[in-house]
């Protein structure tokens, strides 16, 4: 049975279009189940009907012509309840609807199962038999399993038709929506330019090298050529992205160095393998190991390696460079967008980005946010390869791509684009204004830095401090643990640029979804495992080097605060404090004129919420990491798209926890900030100031939006809203109440619909 299932799915998977996929299904299922009829009915929303799309056993001329209204017949009933119906005598059922011209009157028994994809019923798979008998449990289970496995393939084939502007039954259609997730907000209208990796590494055969020395030399010239390309790209994107992001291209170039990837390839060539094969082998090994990592960020490095090695392969294959023609209003589309694909496109023509793979945490999404390009990620059903030159709408607010946009829809989106431009222009005017409510309550807006933002951009947006410097970012960009001196230089740069404003440096927060390539952590449940402070307390040498670097970097500036991540108990805090004191004493003994900095804890575990009072007593400040707090309170993996709809910082449990933390910490007289993504959501920010948060720390790109909203509400309005929200029992209702309050305060629609993690 399992073999049969597998082989049917495989065959259907390789079908060239929807019709042939459906024909394969009906033929193979009829014979596998040894029945007389197998048919597929698909929902065609444009005509509100289930259309008989393929059949073996019913009359051929009925196929494509016969249809049932959505509420008609047994097919309609299966679709409505999204459950199988198994009858020995279908014609006696009250919902039976005789389909003329199909010849189905000969068949008594009926088994229909729904075809469900992403909770939506796409259609119904039916088998029928002359003999009056119920299909047995095994047959029913087979059909259900098959239908579940085929739904994705059918959805994909339907989507391919939709790209051509056709509904499942071939009617002309417009405004087809392909859901994904938001990578960067904003909307764009334009034409698709589809980009592919340069050469296909997976196709390279392993052959012996004819002349090893010649092969090594040739490989080295190709590497040099790619290194030159990388340097060109590095120059080309200057001023378009933050310096840290730009450094990525240097990291790429370094990966090719003799002591890294390049060396491994040469070693393999020396074993007698030709250069292309050696490269493909080494690339494959690295890609597989990165792809198996649970950390989204590191998985992206697999894409980087593929991209980089494909470039080398391109030169090895001595091909002419492929010229991509970028149109005005380019929407860049790829199965897996890479930072270099983005860097190669001319900025002035680039309006939007679509990546079939990846999520809001992908490298490219992070870059897109800093560059302000509307982006949709994870459009898994989008047949991207057929999009070249097609007109598209990228809706980065809703995380949707719309193909074949109608005139009316285009007009509507043009209005939104105009509004967007006006909004951004309008926000410029408040850069120098203080962040205070309409009745004069002052709020501090700080920024989160690391890979995502550049300090200069933050200062330009009027940031009043750094609430979270994710120190793991320079660690992630390195090929080994950075030395104390290297860290000192990185930290000094941040502290100097922001001086005299405060810079909150978080100690290394790796593990969970962030492990270092040179320090892999393999665990069954990484989010519940060796993460954050747990790792650094087990490795005091890493912790000490980091603290010493931070303290030394702050000499003469004295604007440093140190923050501890993933705290679950008081021992972790006191052990960390002992190490910080030890580092401080060492430096004093060494004659360094260092000042002991304020030390704070992150509240990001439910356990820490309950221990806020005791933790606050031990430290100088507390900061809530709402990203992890939401994940742990709701037991929803923050990176898993399957449960993404359950992840909401507006869940009443999260709201209650946030309130409890601020109340308890304030009772101890300690300042409280929040540095999760929630702080950058304008609606959430209003709730947070009402709760009493002193500092909201966010990505630089959201700072002016939050400021604008805070300036348009009074503290009374914010407090009323919070009171109202405290009575509500569901995340969606809370979100709506917040939106309504912003609407009443006259806040622009585009500010209300910003995405919350
Ligand atoms: C958080 O968890 O909210 C947080 C700010 O830290 P990170 O997103 O880096 O885990
Ligand atoms: Mg966290």
XYZ file of C-alpha atoms and ligand atoms in Angstrom:
768
model
C 0.000 0.000 0.000
C 2.740 2.406 1.029
C 4.713 1.669 -2.149
C 1.654 2.298 -4.267
C 0.988 5.584 -2.495
C 4.555 6.666 -2.960
C 4.672 5.825 -6.621
C 1.370 7.616 -7.362
C 2.568 10.737 -5.566
C 5.870 10.625 -7.440
C 4.176 10.262 -10.808
C 1.741 13.077 -10.098
C 4.592 15.249 -8.903
C 6.319 15.034 -12.230
C 3.197 15.808 -14.283
C 3.616 18.809 -16.565
C 0.303 20.540 -15.806
C -2.911 20.351 -13.785
C -4.848 18.304 -16.321
C -2.193 15.643 -16.686
C -1.757 15.505 -12.896
C -5.479 14.889 -12.452
C -5.550 12.314 -15.265
C -2.739 10.393 -13.600
C -4.579 10.483 -10.272
C -7.842 9.068 -11.588
C -6.161 6.370 -13.663
C -3.788 5.213 -10.942
C -6.318 5.335 -8.091
C -8.975 3.450 -10.031
C -6.575 0.631 -10.699
C -4.970 0.671 -7.217
C -8.363 0.333 -5.547
C -9.732 -1.931 -8.214
C -12.884 0.114 -8.533
C -14.936 1.216 -11.535
C -14.921 4.990 -11.220
C -12.452 7.515 -9.942
C -13.099 11.230 -10.481
C -11.758 14.564 -9.310
C -14.010 17.589 -8.827
C -12.258 20.906 -8.293
C -13.688 24.072 -6.865
C -13.701 26.918 -9.372
C -14.309 30.010 -7.279
C -14.959 32.154 -10.324
C -18.117 30.217 -11.146
C -18.795 29.043 -7.609
C -18.933 25.414 -8.661
C -17.250 22.062 -8.352
C -16.217 21.090 -11.860
C -15.669 17.475 -12.945
C -12.046 17.893 -14.026
C -10.972 14.292 -14.611
C -12.554 10.865 -14.539
C -11.951 7.243 -15.316
C -15.266 5.426 -15.463
C -17.647 8.299 -16.102
C -18.291 9.392 -19.681
C -15.276 11.171 -21.165
C -17.408 13.858 -22.789
C -18.704 14.976 -19.368
C -15.207 15.882 -18.176
C -14.644 19.639 -18.062
C -18.294 20.300 -18.879
C -20.291 18.972 -15.960
C -20.315 20.920 -12.719
C -22.202 21.209 -9.443
C -22.982 24.380 -7.535
C -20.885 24.492 -4.354
C -23.824 23.409 -2.178
C -25.110 20.744 -4.557
C -24.870 16.972 -4.369
C -22.747 14.641 -2.301
C -19.632 16.358 -3.629
C -20.913 19.656 -2.185
C -21.563 17.910 1.136
C -18.042 16.436 1.328
C -16.599 19.881 0.594
C -18.891 21.657 3.058
C -18.059 19.438 6.023
C -14.513 18.734 4.844
C -15.089 15.084 5.766
C -15.352 11.834 3.816
C -18.746 10.393 2.897
C -18.949 6.651 2.354
C -22.291 5.243 1.107
C -23.364 1.851 -0.165
C -26.287 3.312 -2.058
C -25.668 6.922 -2.982
C -28.956 7.530 -4.782
C -30.966 7.094 -1.559
C -29.067 9.892 0.210
C -31.081 13.165 0.503
C -28.169 15.168 -0.931
C -27.774 12.931 -3.976
C -27.924 14.985 -7.142
C -28.080 13.099 -10.385
C -25.439 14.361 -12.777
C -26.750 14.027 -16.295
C -24.520 12.940 -19.150
C -21.981 11.290 -16.876
C -23.408 7.791 -16.814
C -23.113 7.680 -13.023
C -26.559 6.101 -12.585
C -24.928 2.686 -13.059
C -22.897 3.083 -9.880
C -24.370 2.580 -6.450
C -21.605 2.933 -3.913
C -19.854 6.252 -3.382
C -16.825 7.349 -1.430
C -15.834 11.024 -1.559
C -12.912 12.559 0.328
C -12.040 16.246 0.500
C -8.797 17.591 -1.008
C -7.575 20.067 1.626
C -4.614 22.438 1.316
C -3.775 24.964 4.045
C -7.218 24.414 5.636
C -9.075 25.244 2.398
C -11.030 22.589 0.474
C -9.756 22.579 -3.124
C -12.114 19.867 -4.328
C -13.246 16.281 -3.855
C -11.770 12.944 -4.875
C -14.480 10.356 -5.560
C -14.524 6.634 -6.179
C -17.686 4.764 -7.211
C -18.697 1.147 -7.757
C -21.570 -0.723 -9.304
C -21.887 -3.167 -6.427
C -23.902 -1.843 -3.505
C -21.370 -1.986 -0.652
C -19.622 0.403 1.671
C -15.963 0.877 0.820
C -13.946 -0.728 3.599
C -11.813 1.076 6.155
C -8.586 0.324 4.287
C -9.902 1.826 1.057
C -11.149 4.885 2.875
C -7.815 5.354 4.666
C -5.920 4.937 1.384
C -7.978 7.621 -0.328
C -7.669 10.032 2.614
C -3.896 9.571 2.808
C -3.503 10.008 -0.922
C -5.682 13.080 -0.991
C -3.665 14.682 1.828
C -0.436 14.005 -0.032
C -1.721 15.248 -3.364
C -3.357 18.444 -2.200
C -0.087 20.379 -2.342
C 0.654 19.141 -5.861
C -2.856 20.019 -7.023
C -2.641 23.453 -5.405
C 0.676 24.032 -7.132
C -0.661 22.938 -10.513
C -3.733 25.158 -10.035
C -1.445 28.043 -9.157
C 0.510 27.483 -12.359
C -2.718 27.893 -14.303
C -3.619 30.947 -12.270
C -0.346 32.558 -13.336
C -1.598 32.313 -16.918
C -4.771 34.048 -15.738
C -6.896 30.888 -15.748
C -9.162 29.373 -13.091
C -9.035 25.560 -12.592
C -11.677 24.947 -15.246
C -10.009 27.304 -17.703
C -12.043 30.480 -17.168
C -10.251 33.810 -17.421
C -9.372 35.091 -13.984
C -7.750 38.122 -12.305
C -6.310 39.143 -8.926
C -5.043 35.727 -7.856
C -3.592 35.896 -4.361
C -0.542 33.877 -3.318
C -0.039 33.997 0.431
C 3.400 34.202 2.041
C 4.790 36.089 5.014
C 5.829 39.691 5.277
C 9.560 40.231 4.863
C 9.463 44.009 4.716
C 6.370 46.188 4.820
C 5.069 48.428 2.060
C 3.498 47.689 -1.309
C 4.862 47.703 -4.853
C 3.501 47.224 -8.348
C 5.836 46.127 -11.086
C 6.997 43.437 -13.461
C 8.705 40.238 -12.452
C 12.373 39.696 -13.161
C 13.100 36.095 -12.227
C 16.638 35.305 -11.150
C 18.275 31.904 -10.775
C 21.547 30.808 -9.204
C 24.312 31.133 -11.795
C 25.112 27.497 -12.380
C 23.664 24.285 -11.076
C 26.030 22.574 -8.670
C 23.781 19.590 -8.192
C 24.280 18.544 -11.832
C 28.054 18.171 -11.765
C 29.401 14.638 -12.246
C 32.489 13.380 -10.407
C 35.298 12.821 -12.968
C 39.033 12.221 -12.617
C 41.340 15.199 -13.181
C 43.500 14.925 -16.287
C 46.269 17.200 -15.078
C 46.106 17.925 -11.362
C 48.445 20.929 -11.333
C 46.669 22.517 -14.255
C 43.310 21.905 -12.594
C 44.477 23.507 -9.323
C 45.847 26.535 -11.161
C 42.673 26.940 -13.207
C 40.560 26.681 -10.051
C 42.631 29.432 -8.436
C 42.156 31.817 -11.358
C 38.402 31.233 -11.171
C 38.423 31.952 -7.454
C 40.291 35.178 -8.121
C 37.669 36.172 -10.662
C 34.864 35.599 -8.147
C 36.793 37.501 -5.501
C 37.027 40.431 -7.918
C 33.275 40.200 -8.559
C 32.642 40.267 -4.821
C 34.813 43.323 -4.398
C 32.946 45.034 -7.236
C 29.648 44.231 -5.570
C 31.026 45.502 -2.286
C 31.807 48.839 -3.941
C 28.546 48.919 -5.857
C 26.291 48.667 -2.831
C 28.130 51.311 -0.817
C 25.626 53.732 0.592
C 22.669 51.459 -0.184
C 22.914 49.163 2.803
C 24.338 49.419 6.283
C 28.059 48.909 6.615
C 27.624 45.668 8.567
C 25.526 44.167 5.813
C 28.016 45.319 3.248
C 30.701 43.447 5.131
C 28.931 40.238 4.195
C 30.500 40.459 0.761
C 33.898 40.574 2.396
C 32.936 37.499 4.385
C 31.958 35.801 1.101
C 35.310 36.700 -0.407
C 37.113 35.371 2.663
C 35.257 32.061 2.476
C 37.158 31.472 -0.747
C 40.511 31.962 0.897
C 43.148 29.295 1.026
C 42.452 28.367 4.623
C 38.684 28.048 4.077
C 36.517 26.547 1.378
C 39.077 27.089 -1.365
C 41.587 24.922 0.461
C 39.191 22.028 0.813
C 38.488 22.092 -2.905
C 42.191 22.141 -3.746
C 42.766 19.190 -1.397
C 40.097 17.233 -3.203
C 41.511 18.104 -6.619
C 44.832 16.816 -5.375
C 43.090 13.511 -4.621
C 42.553 13.322 -8.398
C 39.086 14.841 -8.865
C 38.465 17.480 -11.537
C 37.886 21.007 -10.284
C 34.164 21.219 -10.968
C 33.498 17.911 -9.242
C 35.702 18.845 -6.283
C 33.900 22.155 -5.902
C 30.444 20.567 -6.159
C 31.434 17.955 -3.570
C 32.779 20.475 -1.047
C 29.837 22.814 -1.630
C 27.395 19.923 -1.147
C 28.997 18.939 2.161
C 28.821 22.481 3.525
C 25.335 23.153 2.225
C 24.003 19.936 3.757
C 25.501 20.697 7.123
C 24.121 24.241 7.137
C 20.734 23.145 5.869
C 20.362 20.638 8.661
C 20.758 23.372 11.262
C 17.677 24.509 13.061
C 18.783 28.130 13.191
C 17.081 30.168 10.459
C 19.978 32.563 10.319
C 22.533 29.860 9.759
C 20.377 28.010 7.278
C 20.627 31.180 5.230
C 24.381 30.663 5.148
C 23.699 27.484 3.120
C 22.172 29.727 0.478
C 25.230 31.959 0.659
C 27.539 28.999 0.088
C 25.452 27.715 -2.821
C 25.477 31.162 -4.352
C 29.177 31.619 -3.897
C 30.124 28.189 -5.244
C 27.757 28.609 -8.199
C 29.704 31.726 -9.100
C 32.973 29.817 -9.053
C 31.381 27.079 -11.114
C 30.258 29.680 -13.575
C 33.875 30.639 -14.239
C 35.011 27.030 -14.246
C 32.509 26.393 -16.971
C 33.953 29.409 -18.786
C 30.576 30.771 -19.648
C 29.836 34.274 -20.802
C 28.194 36.275 -18.008
C 24.397 36.218 -18.287
C 23.019 39.701 -18.683
C 19.826 40.202 -16.705
C 17.581 42.869 -18.072
C 16.127 44.838 -15.203
C 13.035 46.764 -16.175
C 11.806 49.954 -14.590
C 9.677 48.811 -11.595
C 11.445 45.498 -11.187
C 9.968 42.967 -8.802
C 12.855 40.614 -8.194
C 11.656 37.018 -7.886
C 13.599 33.899 -7.063
C 13.089 30.503 -5.563
C 15.619 31.553 -2.950
C 16.721 35.171 -3.058
C 20.277 35.809 -1.906
C 21.908 39.019 -0.694
C 24.064 39.118 -3.831
C 21.050 38.827 -6.168
C 19.727 41.840 -4.340
C 23.026 43.680 -4.565
C 23.312 43.074 -8.315
C 19.974 44.686 -9.139
C 20.076 48.437 -9.800
C 18.550 50.090 -6.743
C 16.632 52.738 -8.629
C 14.729 50.091 -10.593
C 14.085 47.723 -7.703
C 10.556 48.078 -6.327
C 9.776 44.787 -4.622
C 11.126 41.352 -3.703
C 9.626 37.879 -3.648
C 11.307 34.747 -2.376
C 9.520 31.402 -2.537
C 11.708 30.018 0.247
C 12.707 31.684 3.510
C 10.898 33.657 6.154
C 10.828 37.058 7.810
C 14.070 36.059 9.603
C 16.012 35.351 6.416
C 19.072 37.326 5.587
C 17.460 38.832 2.529
C 14.417 39.957 4.512
C 16.688 41.673 7.021
C 18.526 43.439 4.178
C 15.242 44.356 2.491
C 14.010 45.972 5.693
C 17.120 48.115 6.007
C 16.754 49.112 2.343
C 13.010 49.735 2.711
C 11.961 47.449 -0.187
C 8.520 45.815 0.140
C 9.129 42.064 0.404
C 7.098 38.881 0.605
C 8.828 35.670 1.674
C 7.740 32.032 1.785
C 5.236 32.120 -1.102
C 5.409 28.346 -1.258
C 2.666 27.868 -3.856
C 3.939 30.491 -6.281
C 5.178 28.998 -9.589
C 7.948 31.565 -9.745
C 9.658 30.176 -12.831
C 6.718 31.246 -14.971
C 6.512 34.798 -13.756
C 9.107 36.484 -15.988
C 7.758 39.776 -17.295
C 4.360 39.418 -15.629
C 2.642 42.236 -13.834
C 2.577 41.694 -10.051
C 1.565 43.363 -6.829
C 3.764 42.797 -3.758
C 1.833 43.489 -0.581
C 4.453 43.512 2.159
C 1.908 44.554 4.789
C -0.221 41.448 4.380
C 2.551 39.165 3.112
C 0.818 38.460 -0.213
C 1.664 38.437 -3.903
C -1.119 39.153 -6.402
C -0.779 38.006 -9.995
C -2.796 39.213 -12.998
C -3.889 42.344 -11.110
C -7.035 43.937 -12.517
C -7.201 47.618 -13.402
C -9.301 48.327 -10.306
C -6.857 46.544 -8.006
C -3.884 48.313 -9.525
C -5.604 51.616 -8.995
C -6.253 50.764 -5.354
C -2.621 49.822 -4.789
C -1.394 52.971 -6.548
C -3.365 54.943 -3.986
C -1.680 53.027 -1.163
C 1.755 53.710 -2.689
C 0.953 57.400 -2.862
C -0.222 57.360 0.751
C 2.961 55.515 1.725
C 5.163 58.140 0.098
C 3.243 60.946 1.762
C 3.474 59.195 5.090
C 7.266 58.774 4.908
C 7.712 62.374 3.785
C 5.488 63.509 6.659
C 7.470 61.522 9.221
C 10.699 63.311 8.282
C 9.265 66.378 9.964
C 9.145 64.774 13.427
C 12.773 63.567 13.505
C 13.831 66.439 15.704
C 10.629 66.491 17.778
C 10.567 64.824 21.191
C 8.708 61.557 21.593
C 5.874 62.515 23.901
C 2.156 61.896 24.100
C -0.214 64.715 23.116
C -0.478 65.594 26.828
C 3.276 65.817 27.318
C 4.235 62.401 28.747
C 7.813 61.762 27.598
C 8.739 58.327 26.185
C 12.259 57.121 25.345
C 12.666 55.489 21.934
C 15.839 53.436 21.623
C 17.073 51.081 18.925
C 18.120 47.485 18.523
C 21.378 47.070 16.645
C 23.389 44.186 15.363
C 23.124 43.057 11.770
C 19.771 44.713 11.295
C 20.628 48.289 11.716
C 23.435 50.569 11.332
C 24.255 52.969 14.107
C 24.353 55.985 11.785
C 20.858 55.254 10.505
C 19.625 54.948 14.095
C 21.106 58.282 15.055
C 19.646 59.886 11.965
C 16.201 58.642 12.998
C 16.620 60.315 16.394
C 17.313 57.231 18.537
C 18.005 58.142 22.150
C 20.003 55.078 23.061
C 20.667 51.445 22.127
C 18.361 49.164 24.083
C 19.753 45.969 22.611
C 23.024 45.419 20.827
C 22.883 41.799 19.703
C 26.547 40.934 20.186
C 26.072 37.529 18.599
C 25.893 39.205 15.189
C 29.611 39.936 14.879
C 30.187 36.412 16.203
C 27.940 35.028 13.453
C 29.834 36.943 10.782
C 33.148 35.632 11.993
C 34.768 32.285 11.197
C 35.903 31.675 14.771
C 35.303 33.305 18.146
C 36.444 36.913 17.769
C 39.363 37.727 20.077
C 39.031 40.128 23.003
C 40.812 42.801 20.959
C 38.565 42.258 17.910
C 35.526 42.509 20.121
C 36.926 45.609 21.795
C 37.110 47.344 18.410
C 33.548 46.440 17.447
C 32.138 47.527 20.805
C 34.183 50.722 20.926
C 32.743 51.772 17.554
C 29.175 51.434 18.829
C 29.865 53.140 22.153
C 31.701 56.029 20.517
C 29.091 56.610 17.845
C 26.319 56.760 20.432
C 28.169 58.545 23.215
C 26.925 60.038 25.499
C 23.736 58.066 24.856
C 23.472 54.687 26.547
C 24.410 51.484 24.726
C 22.982 48.262 26.165
C 25.179 45.345 25.185
C 23.710 41.920 25.580
C 26.140 39.139 26.392
C 26.433 36.441 23.766
C 22.977 34.971 23.085
C 23.618 31.867 21.002
C 21.844 28.515 20.936
C 18.172 28.028 20.101
C 17.916 29.315 16.566
C 21.303 31.005 16.632
C 24.294 28.719 16.699
C 27.703 29.596 15.371
C 29.134 27.655 12.408
C 32.338 27.109 14.356
C 30.529 26.130 17.574
C 27.667 23.855 16.493
C 25.085 22.879 19.078
C 23.042 19.809 18.175
C 19.975 19.302 20.346
C 16.532 17.764 20.041
C 14.866 20.860 21.507
C 17.270 23.750 20.985
C 14.858 26.416 22.244
C 14.616 24.533 25.531
C 18.283 23.721 25.592
C 21.696 25.248 25.802
C 20.922 28.903 25.050
C 22.066 32.369 26.060
C 23.454 32.655 29.565
C 23.459 28.860 29.952
C 26.160 28.575 27.292
C 28.309 31.458 28.478
C 28.250 30.405 32.143
C 29.446 26.974 31.042
C 32.221 28.698 29.088
C 33.523 31.409 31.408
C 36.512 31.975 29.119
C 34.136 33.177 26.357
C 32.089 35.239 28.798
C 35.139 36.835 30.428
C 36.715 37.808 27.107
C 33.474 39.458 26.084
C 32.988 41.345 29.345
C 36.617 42.518 29.368
C 36.217 43.753 25.785
C 33.024 45.622 26.709
C 34.530 47.222 29.811
C 37.708 48.258 28.019
C 35.662 49.684 25.142
C 33.706 51.900 27.509
C 36.748 53.582 29.071
C 36.326 57.357 28.981
C 32.824 57.070 27.520
C 31.019 55.360 30.386
C 27.818 54.840 28.411
C 27.800 51.033 28.615
C 25.126 48.820 30.208
C 25.443 45.036 30.229
C 22.391 42.850 29.791
C 22.045 39.107 30.469
C 19.824 36.977 28.184
C 17.725 33.845 28.923
C 17.747 34.214 32.674
C 15.639 31.551 34.396
C 16.881 31.734 37.984
C 18.767 33.910 40.479
C 21.913 31.752 40.464
C 22.566 32.583 36.852
C 22.438 36.270 37.701
C 24.759 36.022 40.682
C 27.241 33.827 38.811
C 27.276 36.269 35.890
C 27.720 39.176 38.294
C 30.684 37.450 39.935
C 32.339 37.041 36.545
C 31.644 40.668 35.622
C 33.204 41.762 38.941
C 36.180 39.511 38.299
C 36.728 41.049 34.848
C 36.398 44.512 36.365
C 38.953 43.750 39.118
C 41.392 42.298 36.593
C 41.218 45.433 34.479
C 41.619 47.709 37.490
C 44.706 45.711 38.490
C 45.999 46.086 34.953
C 45.702 49.839 35.418
C 42.735 50.346 33.093
C 40.589 53.278 34.160
C 37.314 51.392 33.968
C 33.922 52.261 35.474
C 31.639 49.481 36.729
C 28.606 49.508 34.419
C 24.916 49.040 35.236
C 23.943 45.375 34.788
C 20.451 44.251 33.868
C 18.524 41.085 33.061
C 16.239 40.166 30.226
C 12.834 38.886 31.166
C 12.032 36.469 28.390
C 11.023 33.263 30.137
C 7.777 32.736 32.049
C 9.887 31.754 35.083
C 11.571 35.150 35.050
C 8.187 36.903 34.905
C 7.243 35.264 38.207
C 10.615 36.189 39.674
C 10.687 39.783 38.469
C 10.776 41.239 41.998
C 13.717 39.209 43.199
C 15.599 39.612 39.922
C 14.972 43.368 39.863
C 16.415 43.622 43.389
C 19.653 42.069 42.186
C 20.235 44.281 39.132
C 20.121 47.872 37.873
C 17.465 47.501 35.170
C 15.247 44.933 33.496
C 14.363 44.582 29.839
C 11.632 42.400 28.417
C 12.440 40.213 25.412
C 8.899 39.880 24.143
C 9.905 37.736 21.152
C 11.000 34.870 23.333
C 8.497 35.610 26.072
C 5.668 35.191 23.536
C 7.249 32.019 22.195
C 7.628 30.440 25.623
C 4.309 31.582 27.070
C 2.327 30.334 24.105
C 4.559 27.334 23.296
C 4.835 28.514 19.697
C 8.179 28.256 17.885
C 8.819 31.766 16.659
C 10.344 30.554 13.368
C 7.862 27.867 12.395
C 5.476 29.079 9.662
C 3.014 26.265 10.475
C 2.156 27.767 13.829
C 2.808 31.392 12.894
C -0.863 32.275 13.210
C -0.792 31.259 16.886
C 2.147 33.539 17.638
C 0.811 36.864 18.881
C 2.177 39.360 21.352
C -1.436 40.528 21.767
C -2.423 37.240 23.423
C -4.016 38.155 26.782
C -1.469 35.981 28.611
C 1.393 37.964 27.083
C -0.290 41.278 27.878
C -0.850 40.193 31.487
C 2.772 39.068 31.836
C 4.069 42.357 30.423
C 1.958 44.285 32.894
C 3.127 42.151 35.785
C 6.809 42.658 34.923
C 6.576 46.429 34.744
C 4.541 46.687 37.945
C 6.881 44.447 39.947
C 10.086 46.020 38.638
C 8.807 49.528 39.270
C 7.918 48.521 42.835
C 11.650 47.803 43.255
C 12.429 51.224 41.792
C 14.159 49.805 38.726
C 13.816 51.122 35.166
C 12.065 48.798 32.722
C 12.456 48.613 28.961
C 11.191 46.310 26.250
C 13.321 45.296 23.288
C 11.272 42.672 21.419
C 9.741 43.378 17.991
C 6.522 44.315 19.765
C 8.006 47.661 20.860
C 8.231 48.671 17.187
C 4.541 48.022 16.536
C 2.817 51.403 16.905
C -0.367 49.956 18.428
C 1.516 47.773 20.877
C 3.717 50.753 21.781
C 0.635 52.643 22.984
C -0.286 49.745 25.285
C 3.291 49.511 26.562
C 3.548 53.171 27.535
C 0.222 52.870 29.325
C 1.623 49.911 31.256
C 4.528 52.082 32.390
C 7.480 51.000 30.226
C 10.167 53.686 30.367
C 12.015 52.712 27.222
C 10.840 51.124 23.984
C 13.704 49.681 21.951
C 13.082 48.783 18.291
C 14.499 48.534 14.762
C 15.526 51.928 13.473
C 13.128 51.651 10.524
C 10.063 51.676 12.798
C 11.180 54.454 15.132
C 9.521 57.412 13.426
C 6.280 55.508 12.913
C 6.073 54.715 16.619
C 6.973 58.282 17.500
C 4.274 59.637 15.243
C 1.603 57.419 16.835
C 2.677 58.191 20.389
C 2.557 61.906 19.601
C -1.019 61.567 18.405
C -2.462 59.920 21.524
C -2.818 61.187 25.061
C -1.822 59.157 28.108
C -5.498 59.057 29.119
C -6.453 57.466 25.816
C -3.600 54.969 26.165
C -4.669 54.071 29.720
C -8.332 53.710 28.741
C -7.289 51.395 25.956
C -5.192 49.296 28.326
C -8.125 49.023 30.746
C -10.385 47.935 27.943
C -7.849 45.399 26.675
C -7.457 43.876 30.150
C -11.082 42.710 29.922
C -10.640 40.975 26.555
C -9.882 37.278 26.249
C -8.505 36.831 22.772
C -5.513 38.120 20.757
C -7.532 38.993 17.680
C -10.072 40.998 19.669
C -7.290 42.850 21.456
C -5.592 43.693 18.150
C -8.924 45.012 16.820
C -9.510 47.116 19.947
C -6.042 48.639 19.587
C -6.619 49.350 15.882
C -9.948 50.963 16.691
C -8.378 53.209 19.332
C -5.714 54.321 16.845
C -8.409 54.928 14.252
C -10.300 57.109 16.716
C -7.094 59.008 17.447
C -6.832 59.781 13.721
C -3.774 57.574 13.130
C -2.994 56.850 9.481
C -4.165 53.450 8.208
C -0.669 52.483 7.118
C 0.613 52.976 10.631
C -2.136 50.845 12.061
C -1.440 47.853 9.847
C 2.237 47.434 10.603
C 3.348 43.865 11.262
C 3.877 42.500 14.734
C 5.993 39.486 15.350
C 13.547 38.812 22.459
O 13.578 37.604 22.680
O 12.514 39.505 22.503
C 14.780 39.522 22.104
C 14.804 40.824 22.031
O 15.876 38.782 21.816
P 16.095 37.948 20.463
O 15.025 38.346 19.501
O 17.456 38.298 20.003
O 15.957 36.551 20.936
Mg 15.452 36.579 23.067
